[in-house]
PDB file of C-alpha atoms in Angstrom:
ATOM      1  CA  ARG A 635       2.502 154.504-104.857  1.00 78.00           C
ATOM      2  CA  LYS A 636       4.578 152.545-102.331  1.00 85.00           C
ATOM      3  CA  GLU A 637       5.937 154.468 -99.396  1.00 91.00           C
ATOM      4  CA  VAL A 638       9.425 152.995 -99.851  1.00 95.00           C
ATOM      5  CA  GLU A 639      10.500 152.002-103.353  1.00 96.00           C
ATOM      6  CA  GLN A 640      13.464 149.873-104.325  1.00 96.00           C
ATOM      7  CA  ASP A 641      14.765 148.386-107.546  1.00 94.00           C
ATOM      8  CA  PRO A 642      14.174 144.672-106.993  1.00 94.00           C
ATOM      9  CA  GLY A 643      17.257 143.690-109.028  1.00 93.00           C
ATOM     10  CA  PRO A 644      18.917 141.308-109.150  1.00 96.00           C
ATOM     11  CA  PHE A 645      22.213 143.153-109.305  1.00 96.00           C
ATOM     12  CA  ASN A 646      24.757 140.657-110.596  1.00 97.00           C
ATOM     13  CA  VAL A 647      28.119 141.718-109.228  1.00 97.00           C
ATOM     14  CA  PRO A 648      31.550 140.215-109.924  1.00 97.00           C
ATOM     15  CA  GLU A 649      33.436 139.357-106.765  1.00 98.00           C
ATOM     16  CA  GLY A 650      35.615 142.297-105.748  1.00 97.00           C
ATOM     17  CA  ALA A 651      33.558 144.864-107.613  1.00 98.00           C
ATOM     18  CA  THR A 652      31.586 147.779-106.213  1.00 97.00           C
ATOM     19  CA  VAL A 653      27.809 147.921-106.318  1.00 97.00           C
ATOM     20  CA  ALA A 654      25.491 150.735-105.327  1.00 97.00           C
ATOM     21  CA  PHE A 655      21.742 151.045-105.235  1.00 97.00           C
ATOM     22  CA  ASN A 656      19.158 153.460-103.929  1.00 96.00           C
ATOM     23  CA  CYS A 657      15.764 153.562-102.432  1.00 96.00           C
ATOM     24  CA  THR A 658      13.284 156.409-102.410  1.00 97.00           C
ATOM     25  CA  TYR A 659      10.753 157.240 -99.734  1.00 95.00           C
ATOM     26  CA  SER A 660       7.624 159.297-100.147  1.00 93.00           C
ATOM     27  CA  ASN A 661       6.939 160.600 -96.648  1.00 89.00           C
ATOM     28  CA  SER A 662       8.968 163.720 -96.007  1.00 87.00           C
ATOM     29  CA  ALA A 663       8.246 163.379 -92.275  1.00 85.00           C
ATOM     30  CA  SER A 664      10.348 160.204 -92.101  1.00 87.00           C
ATOM     31  CA  GLN A 665      12.877 160.435 -89.306  1.00 85.00           C
ATOM     32  CA  SER A 666      15.057 157.346 -89.205  1.00 89.00           C
ATOM     33  CA  PHE A 667      16.517 155.260 -91.971  1.00 93.00           C
ATOM     34  CA  PHE A 668      18.105 151.841 -92.066  1.00 94.00           C
ATOM     35  CA  TRP A 669      19.454 149.150 -94.311  1.00 96.00           C
ATOM     36  CA  TYR A 670      18.558 145.611 -93.318  1.00 96.00           C
ATOM     37  CA  ARG A 671      19.933 142.482 -94.898  1.00 97.00           C
ATOM     38  CA  GLN A 672      17.814 139.398 -95.469  1.00 96.00           C
ATOM     39  CA  ASP A 673      19.226 136.073 -96.583  1.00 95.00           C
ATOM     40  CA  CYS A 674      16.991 133.612 -98.370  1.00 91.00           C
ATOM     41  CA  ARG A 675      14.281 132.277 -96.043  1.00 87.00           C
ATOM     42  CA  LYS A 676      15.858 134.017 -93.059  1.00 93.00           C
ATOM     43  CA  GLU A 677      14.888 136.933 -90.892  1.00 94.00           C
ATOM     44  CA  PRO A 678      15.904 140.532 -91.623  1.00 95.00           C
ATOM     45  CA  LYS A 679      18.995 141.688 -89.790  1.00 95.00           C
ATOM     46  CA  LEU A 680      20.074 145.261 -89.265  1.00 93.00           C
ATOM     47  CA  LEU A 681      23.021 146.091 -91.493  1.00 96.00           C
ATOM     48  CA  MET A 682      23.374 149.747 -90.602  1.00 94.00           C
ATOM     49  CA  SER A 683      21.516 152.869 -89.660  1.00 92.00           C
ATOM     50  CA  VAL A 684      21.730 155.766 -92.086  1.00 93.00           C
ATOM     51  CA  TYR A 685      22.651 159.173 -90.782  1.00 86.00           C
ATOM     52  CA  SER A 686      22.233 162.561 -92.414  1.00 85.00           C
ATOM     53  CA  SER A 687      25.966 163.063 -92.771  1.00 86.00           C
ATOM     54  CA  GLY A 688      26.440 159.673 -94.362  1.00 87.00           C
ATOM     55  CA  ASN A 689      28.169 156.816 -92.613  1.00 93.00           C
ATOM     56  CA  GLU A 690      30.490 153.966 -93.313  1.00 93.00           C
ATOM     57  CA  ASP A 691      30.854 150.535 -91.772  1.00 93.00           C
ATOM     58  CA  GLY A 692      33.754 148.648 -93.249  1.00 96.00           C
ATOM     59  CA  ARG A 693      32.995 148.013 -96.906  1.00 97.00           C
ATOM     60  CA  PHE A 694      29.494 149.464 -96.629  1.00 97.00           C
ATOM     61  CA  THR A 695      28.656 153.144 -97.088  1.00 97.00           C
ATOM     62  CA  ALA A 696      25.207 154.610 -96.621  1.00 96.00           C
ATOM     63  CA  GLN A 697      24.045 158.042 -97.686  1.00 96.00           C
ATOM     64  CA  LEU A 698      20.860 159.983 -97.036  1.00 95.00           C
ATOM     65  CA  ASN A 699      19.557 162.757 -99.244  1.00 94.00           C
ATOM     66  CA  ARG A 700      16.607 164.350 -97.486  1.00 92.00           C
ATOM     67  CA  ALA A 701      16.000 166.954-100.188  1.00 93.00           C
ATOM     68  CA  SER A 702      15.497 164.283-102.835  1.00 93.00           C
ATOM     69  CA  GLN A 703      14.171 161.705-100.369  1.00 94.00           C
ATOM     70  CA  TYR A 704      16.469 158.868-101.208  1.00 94.00           C
ATOM     71  CA  ILE A 705      18.890 156.598 -99.398  1.00 96.00           C
ATOM     72  CA  SER A 706      21.784 154.788-100.959  1.00 96.00           C
ATOM     73  CA  LEU A 707      23.952 151.821-100.085  1.00 97.00           C
ATOM     74  CA  LEU A 708      27.338 151.167-101.606  1.00 97.00           C
ATOM     75  CA  ILE A 709      29.241 147.928-101.159  1.00 98.00           C
ATOM     76  CA  ARG A 710      32.939 147.929-102.000  1.00 98.00           C
ATOM     77  CA  ASP A 711      35.094 144.892-102.694  1.00 98.00           C
ATOM     78  CA  SER A 712      32.041 142.637-102.870  1.00 98.00           C
ATOM     79  CA  LYS A 713      32.314 139.209-101.289  1.00 97.00           C
ATOM     80  CA  LEU A 714      30.347 136.114-102.189  1.00 97.00           C
ATOM     81  CA  SER A 715      28.806 136.329 -98.723  1.00 97.00           C
ATOM     82  CA  ASP A 716      27.319 139.722 -99.582  1.00 98.00           C
ATOM     83  CA  SER A 717      24.745 137.954-101.744  1.00 98.00           C
ATOM     84  CA  ALA A 718      21.430 138.742-100.097  1.00 98.00           C
ATOM     85  CA  THR A 719      18.379 140.949-100.325  1.00 97.00           C
ATOM     86  CA  TYR A 720      18.947 144.444 -98.976  1.00 98.00           C
ATOM     87  CA  LEU A 721      15.901 146.057 -97.431  1.00 97.00           C
ATOM     88  CA  CYS A 722      15.518 149.797 -97.196  1.00 96.00           C
ATOM     89  CA  VAL A 723      13.630 150.647 -94.024  1.00 94.00           C
ATOM     90  CA  VAL A 724      12.160 153.945 -92.909  1.00 93.00           C
ATOM     91  CA  ASN A 725      10.711 154.987 -89.571  1.00 89.00           C
ATOM     92  CA  ARG A 726       8.176 157.785 -89.679  1.00 78.00           C
ATOM     93  CA  ALA A 727       7.923 158.586 -86.052  1.00 69.00           C
ATOM     94  CA  ALA A 728       9.591 158.227 -82.703  1.00 61.00           C
ATOM     95  CA  GLY A 729       8.117 154.765 -82.302  1.00 65.00           C
ATOM     96  CA  ASN A 730       9.238 151.737 -84.239  1.00 69.00           C
ATOM     97  CA  LYS A 731       6.569 151.302 -86.865  1.00 83.00           C
ATOM     98  CA  LEU A 732       9.050 150.489 -89.573  1.00 90.00           C
ATOM     99  CA  THR A 733       8.134 150.747 -93.235  1.00 93.00           C
ATOM    100  CA  PHE A 734      10.004 148.315 -95.458  1.00 95.00           C
ATOM    101  CA  GLY A 735      10.844 148.508 -99.105  1.00 96.00           C
ATOM    102  CA  GLY A 736      10.464 145.406-101.224  1.00 95.00           C
ATOM    103  CA  GLY A 737      14.200 144.778-101.192  1.00 96.00           C
ATOM    104  CA  THR A 738      17.030 144.801-103.712  1.00 97.00           C
ATOM    105  CA  ARG A 739      18.544 141.438-104.501  1.00 97.00           C
ATOM    106  CA  VAL A 740      22.308 141.334-104.899  1.00 98.00           C
ATOM    107  CA  LEU A 741      24.121 138.311-106.326  1.00 97.00           C
ATOM    108  CA  VAL A 742      27.900 138.310-106.060  1.00 98.00           C
ATOM    109  CA  LYS A 743      29.512 135.840-108.443  1.00 97.00           C
ATOM    110  CA  PRO A 744      33.077 134.495-108.622  1.00 95.00           C
TER     111      PRO A 744
ATOM    112  CA  GLU B 204      21.998 134.677 -75.184  1.00 63.00           C
ATOM    113  CA  ALA B 205      18.893 133.373 -76.970  1.00 79.00           C
ATOM    114  CA  GLY B 206      17.490 135.517 -79.745  1.00 93.00           C
ATOM    115  CA  VAL B 207      13.861 136.052 -80.631  1.00 96.00           C
ATOM    116  CA  THR B 208      12.224 132.673 -81.038  1.00 97.00           C
ATOM    117  CA  GLN B 209       9.050 131.916 -82.917  1.00 97.00           C
ATOM    118  CA  PHE B 210       6.902 128.828 -82.960  1.00 97.00           C
ATOM    119  CA  PRO B 211       5.948 127.071 -85.114  1.00 97.00           C
ATOM    120  CA  SER B 212       8.373 127.651 -87.958  1.00 96.00           C
ATOM    121  CA  HIS B 213       5.770 126.408 -90.429  1.00 97.00           C
ATOM    122  CA  SER B 214       2.018 125.978 -90.217  1.00 97.00           C
ATOM    123  CA  VAL B 215      -0.294 124.601 -92.881  1.00 97.00           C
ATOM    124  CA  ILE B 216      -4.002 124.945 -92.174  1.00 97.00           C
ATOM    125  CA  GLU B 217      -7.249 124.946 -94.064  1.00 96.00           C
ATOM    126  CA  LYS B 218      -9.335 128.003 -94.688  1.00 96.00           C
ATOM    127  CA  GLY B 219     -11.620 128.618 -91.747  1.00 96.00           C
ATOM    128  CA  GLN B 220      -9.369 127.022 -89.167  1.00 97.00           C
ATOM    129  CA  THR B 221      -7.649 128.799 -86.317  1.00 97.00           C
ATOM    130  CA  VAL B 222      -3.910 129.186 -85.902  1.00 97.00           C
ATOM    131  CA  THR B 223      -1.925 130.629 -83.022  1.00 98.00           C
ATOM    132  CA  LEU B 224       1.618 131.848 -83.505  1.00 98.00           C
ATOM    133  CA  ARG B 225       3.931 132.374 -80.587  1.00 98.00           C
ATOM    134  CA  CYS B 226       6.857 134.706 -80.096  1.00 98.00           C
ATOM    135  CA  ASP B 227       9.370 134.761 -77.272  1.00 97.00           C
ATOM    136  CA  PRO B 228      11.326 138.026 -77.343  1.00 96.00           C
ATOM    137  CA  ILE B 229      14.835 138.487 -76.069  1.00 95.00           C
ATOM    138  CA  SER B 230      14.779 138.501 -72.276  1.00 92.00           C
ATOM    139  CA  GLY B 231      14.426 142.016 -70.917  1.00 90.00           C
ATOM    140  CA  HIS B 232      13.080 143.533 -74.117  1.00 92.00           C
ATOM    141  CA  ASP B 233       9.993 145.559 -73.327  1.00 91.00           C
ATOM    142  CA  ASN B 234       9.130 146.226 -76.968  1.00 92.00           C
ATOM    143  CA  LEU B 235       7.648 143.459 -79.086  1.00 94.00           C
ATOM    144  CA  TYR B 236       6.470 143.809 -82.673  1.00 94.00           C
ATOM    145  CA  TRP B 237       4.645 141.684 -85.175  1.00 97.00           C
ATOM    146  CA  TYR B 238       5.279 142.108 -88.891  1.00 97.00           C
ATOM    147  CA  ARG B 239       4.276 139.990 -91.842  1.00 97.00           C
ATOM    148  CA  ARG B 240       5.225 139.482 -95.456  1.00 96.00           C
ATOM    149  CA  VAL B 241       2.583 138.161 -97.785  1.00 94.00           C
ATOM    150  CA  MET B 242       3.550 136.721-101.160  1.00 86.00           C
ATOM    151  CA  GLY B 243       5.080 139.260-103.481  1.00 83.00           C
ATOM    152  CA  LYS B 244       4.724 142.134-101.068  1.00 91.00           C
ATOM    153  CA  GLU B 245       7.011 143.973 -98.717  1.00 94.00           C
ATOM    154  CA  ILE B 246       7.218 143.326 -94.979  1.00 95.00           C
ATOM    155  CA  LYS B 247       4.454 145.239 -93.200  1.00 95.00           C
ATOM    156  CA  PHE B 248       3.951 146.294 -89.608  1.00 94.00           C
ATOM    157  CA  LEU B 249       1.094 144.703 -87.694  1.00 96.00           C
ATOM    158  CA  LEU B 250       1.406 145.917 -84.128  1.00 94.00           C
ATOM    159  CA  HIS B 251       3.663 146.979 -81.284  1.00 93.00           C
ATOM    160  CA  PHE B 252       3.546 146.024 -77.611  1.00 93.00           C
ATOM    161  CA  VAL B 253       5.290 147.848 -74.821  1.00 91.00           C
ATOM    162  CA  LYS B 254       5.359 145.294 -72.059  1.00 92.00           C
ATOM    163  CA  GLU B 255       1.777 143.972 -71.969  1.00 93.00           C
ATOM    164  CA  SER B 256       0.152 147.058 -73.506  1.00 93.00           C
ATOM    165  CA  LYS B 257      -0.656 147.536 -77.176  1.00 93.00           C
ATOM    166  CA  GLN B 258       1.177 150.689 -78.184  1.00 90.00           C
ATOM    167  CA  ASP B 259       0.139 150.666 -81.817  1.00 90.00           C
ATOM    168  CA  GLU B 260      -2.090 148.157 -83.557  1.00 92.00           C
ATOM    169  CA  SER B 261      -2.770 150.210 -86.654  1.00 92.00           C
ATOM    170  CA  GLY B 262      -1.356 147.552 -88.952  1.00 93.00           C
ATOM    171  CA  MET B 263      -3.694 144.749 -87.926  1.00 95.00           C
ATOM    172  CA  PRO B 264      -5.633 143.883 -91.094  1.00 93.00           C
ATOM    173  CA  ASN B 265      -8.997 143.044 -89.526  1.00 93.00           C
ATOM    174  CA  ASN B 266     -10.685 141.621 -86.449  1.00 94.00           C
ATOM    175  CA  ARG B 267      -9.778 138.074 -87.385  1.00 97.00           C
ATOM    176  CA  PHE B 268      -6.366 138.821 -85.931  1.00 97.00           C
ATOM    177  CA  LEU B 269      -5.867 138.949 -82.170  1.00 97.00           C
ATOM    178  CA  ALA B 270      -2.544 139.586 -80.480  1.00 97.00           C
ATOM    179  CA  GLU B 271      -1.860 139.224 -76.802  1.00 97.00           C
ATOM    180  CA  ARG B 272       1.097 139.628 -74.523  1.00 96.00           C
ATOM    181  CA  THR B 273      -0.081 138.654 -71.098  1.00 86.00           C
ATOM    182  CA  GLY B 274       2.468 139.375 -68.403  1.00 88.00           C
ATOM    183  CA  GLY B 275       4.642 141.294 -70.809  1.00 85.00           C
ATOM    184  CA  THR B 276       6.760 138.312 -71.791  1.00 92.00           C
ATOM    185  CA  TYR B 277       5.874 136.122 -74.763  1.00 96.00           C
ATOM    186  CA  SER B 278       3.225 137.095 -77.279  1.00 98.00           C
ATOM    187  CA  THR B 279       0.690 135.169 -79.307  1.00 98.00           C
ATOM    188  CA  LEU B 280      -0.958 136.106 -82.572  1.00 98.00           C
ATOM    189  CA  LYS B 281      -4.163 134.243 -83.316  1.00 98.00           C
ATOM    190  CA  VAL B 282      -5.876 134.187 -86.676  1.00 97.00           C
ATOM    191  CA  GLN B 283      -9.487 133.046 -86.499  1.00 96.00           C
ATOM    192  CA  PRO B 284     -10.849 132.088 -88.955  1.00 96.00           C
ATOM    193  CA  ALA B 285      -7.911 131.977 -91.337  1.00 96.00           C
ATOM    194  CA  GLU B 286      -8.420 133.060 -94.956  1.00 96.00           C
ATOM    195  CA  LEU B 287      -6.319 132.330 -98.026  1.00 96.00           C
ATOM    196  CA  GLU B 288      -4.923 135.866 -98.112  1.00 95.00           C
ATOM    197  CA  ASP B 289      -3.449 135.392 -94.615  1.00 97.00           C
ATOM    198  CA  SER B 290      -0.725 133.161 -96.055  1.00 97.00           C
ATOM    199  CA  GLY B 291       2.733 134.589 -95.637  1.00 97.00           C
ATOM    200  CA  VAL B 292       5.640 134.856 -93.229  1.00 97.00           C
ATOM    201  CA  TYR B 293       4.894 136.332 -89.823  1.00 98.00           C
ATOM    202  CA  PHE B 294       7.886 137.893 -88.126  1.00 97.00           C
ATOM    203  CA  CYS B 295       8.215 138.887 -84.522  1.00 97.00           C
ATOM    204  CA  ALA B 296      10.817 141.390 -83.388  1.00 95.00           C
ATOM    205  CA  SER B 297      11.889 142.859 -80.092  1.00 93.00           C
ATOM    206  CA  SER B 298      13.901 145.795 -78.859  1.00 90.00           C
ATOM    207  CA  GLN B 299      15.120 146.935 -75.513  1.00 84.00           C
ATOM    208  CA  GLY B 300      13.794 150.454 -75.179  1.00 73.00           C
ATOM    209  CA  ALA B 301      12.517 153.457 -77.056  1.00 61.00           C
ATOM    210  CA  THR B 302      15.259 155.846 -78.140  1.00 56.00           C
ATOM    211  CA  GLY B 303      13.458 157.930 -80.713  1.00 56.00           C
ATOM    212  CA  GLY B 304      13.019 155.191 -83.213  1.00 62.00           C
ATOM    213  CA  ARG B 305      16.674 154.314 -83.693  1.00 69.00           C
ATOM    214  CA  GLU B 306      17.050 151.291 -81.491  1.00 74.00           C
ATOM    215  CA  LYS B 307      17.979 148.007 -83.092  1.00 82.00           C
ATOM    216  CA  LEU B 308      15.201 145.528 -83.722  1.00 88.00           C
ATOM    217  CA  PHE B 309      16.010 141.859 -83.441  1.00 92.00           C
ATOM    218  CA  PHE B 310      13.843 139.676 -85.625  1.00 95.00           C
ATOM    219  CA  GLY B 311      12.840 136.078 -85.134  1.00 96.00           C
ATOM    220  CA  SER B 312      13.161 133.648 -88.002  1.00 96.00           C
ATOM    221  CA  GLY B 313       9.453 133.863 -88.715  1.00 97.00           C
ATOM    222  CA  THR B 314       6.481 131.538 -89.030  1.00 97.00           C
ATOM    223  CA  GLN B 315       5.585 130.506 -92.559  1.00 97.00           C
ATOM    224  CA  LEU B 316       1.789 130.269 -92.612  1.00 97.00           C
ATOM    225  CA  SER B 317       0.073 128.531 -95.493  1.00 97.00           C
ATOM    226  CA  VAL B 318      -3.723 128.630 -95.647  1.00 97.00           C
ATOM    227  CA  LEU B 319      -5.162 126.134 -98.132  1.00 96.00           C
TER     228      LEU B 319
END
């Protein structure tokens, strides 16, 4: 079983719509959680950290459910430029040995 | 300010040859990481330097891989001899300091390695 699991998608989203997707992690000792964005053939870039209380950054909302060991990302008012692969990333310890999920591909269409 | 730079962007070599990848982190970043993504798999951690010291090399697949960071600036990752299964994208990342695992990692654009 993978340590971080994501639905690979693609999620086909009409422009302006809302899309949400989750990832699950298996290691209950995981301490830090992130969503990274990766455009085709580009490097991953940090989208947002995920905090226990949930957090919002503009049109993006992240939630963490430690009891069920999942993280969610919601994108409101989707833009064409939101088309990308969204990587769920977990950090088990105080260091930075990040564990990546396989990514969820989102395609926003006009 | 320059980001994390990696060289080369692409490398095509034959099985059994040697390849050296280079990473220049953001100036002032003590932490440097190597990750890789092989075909169809998720990005996986290889190792972590703090300045010139290897903090964690638990992700290195085998002894064909050698990473160095002499002087605590740029890093090299050498694969010798390369095997077919080494093909993939090798990413380097850097961060400024350790803050309990929450600091932002800046990734380079990667080196696409193809072993034929």
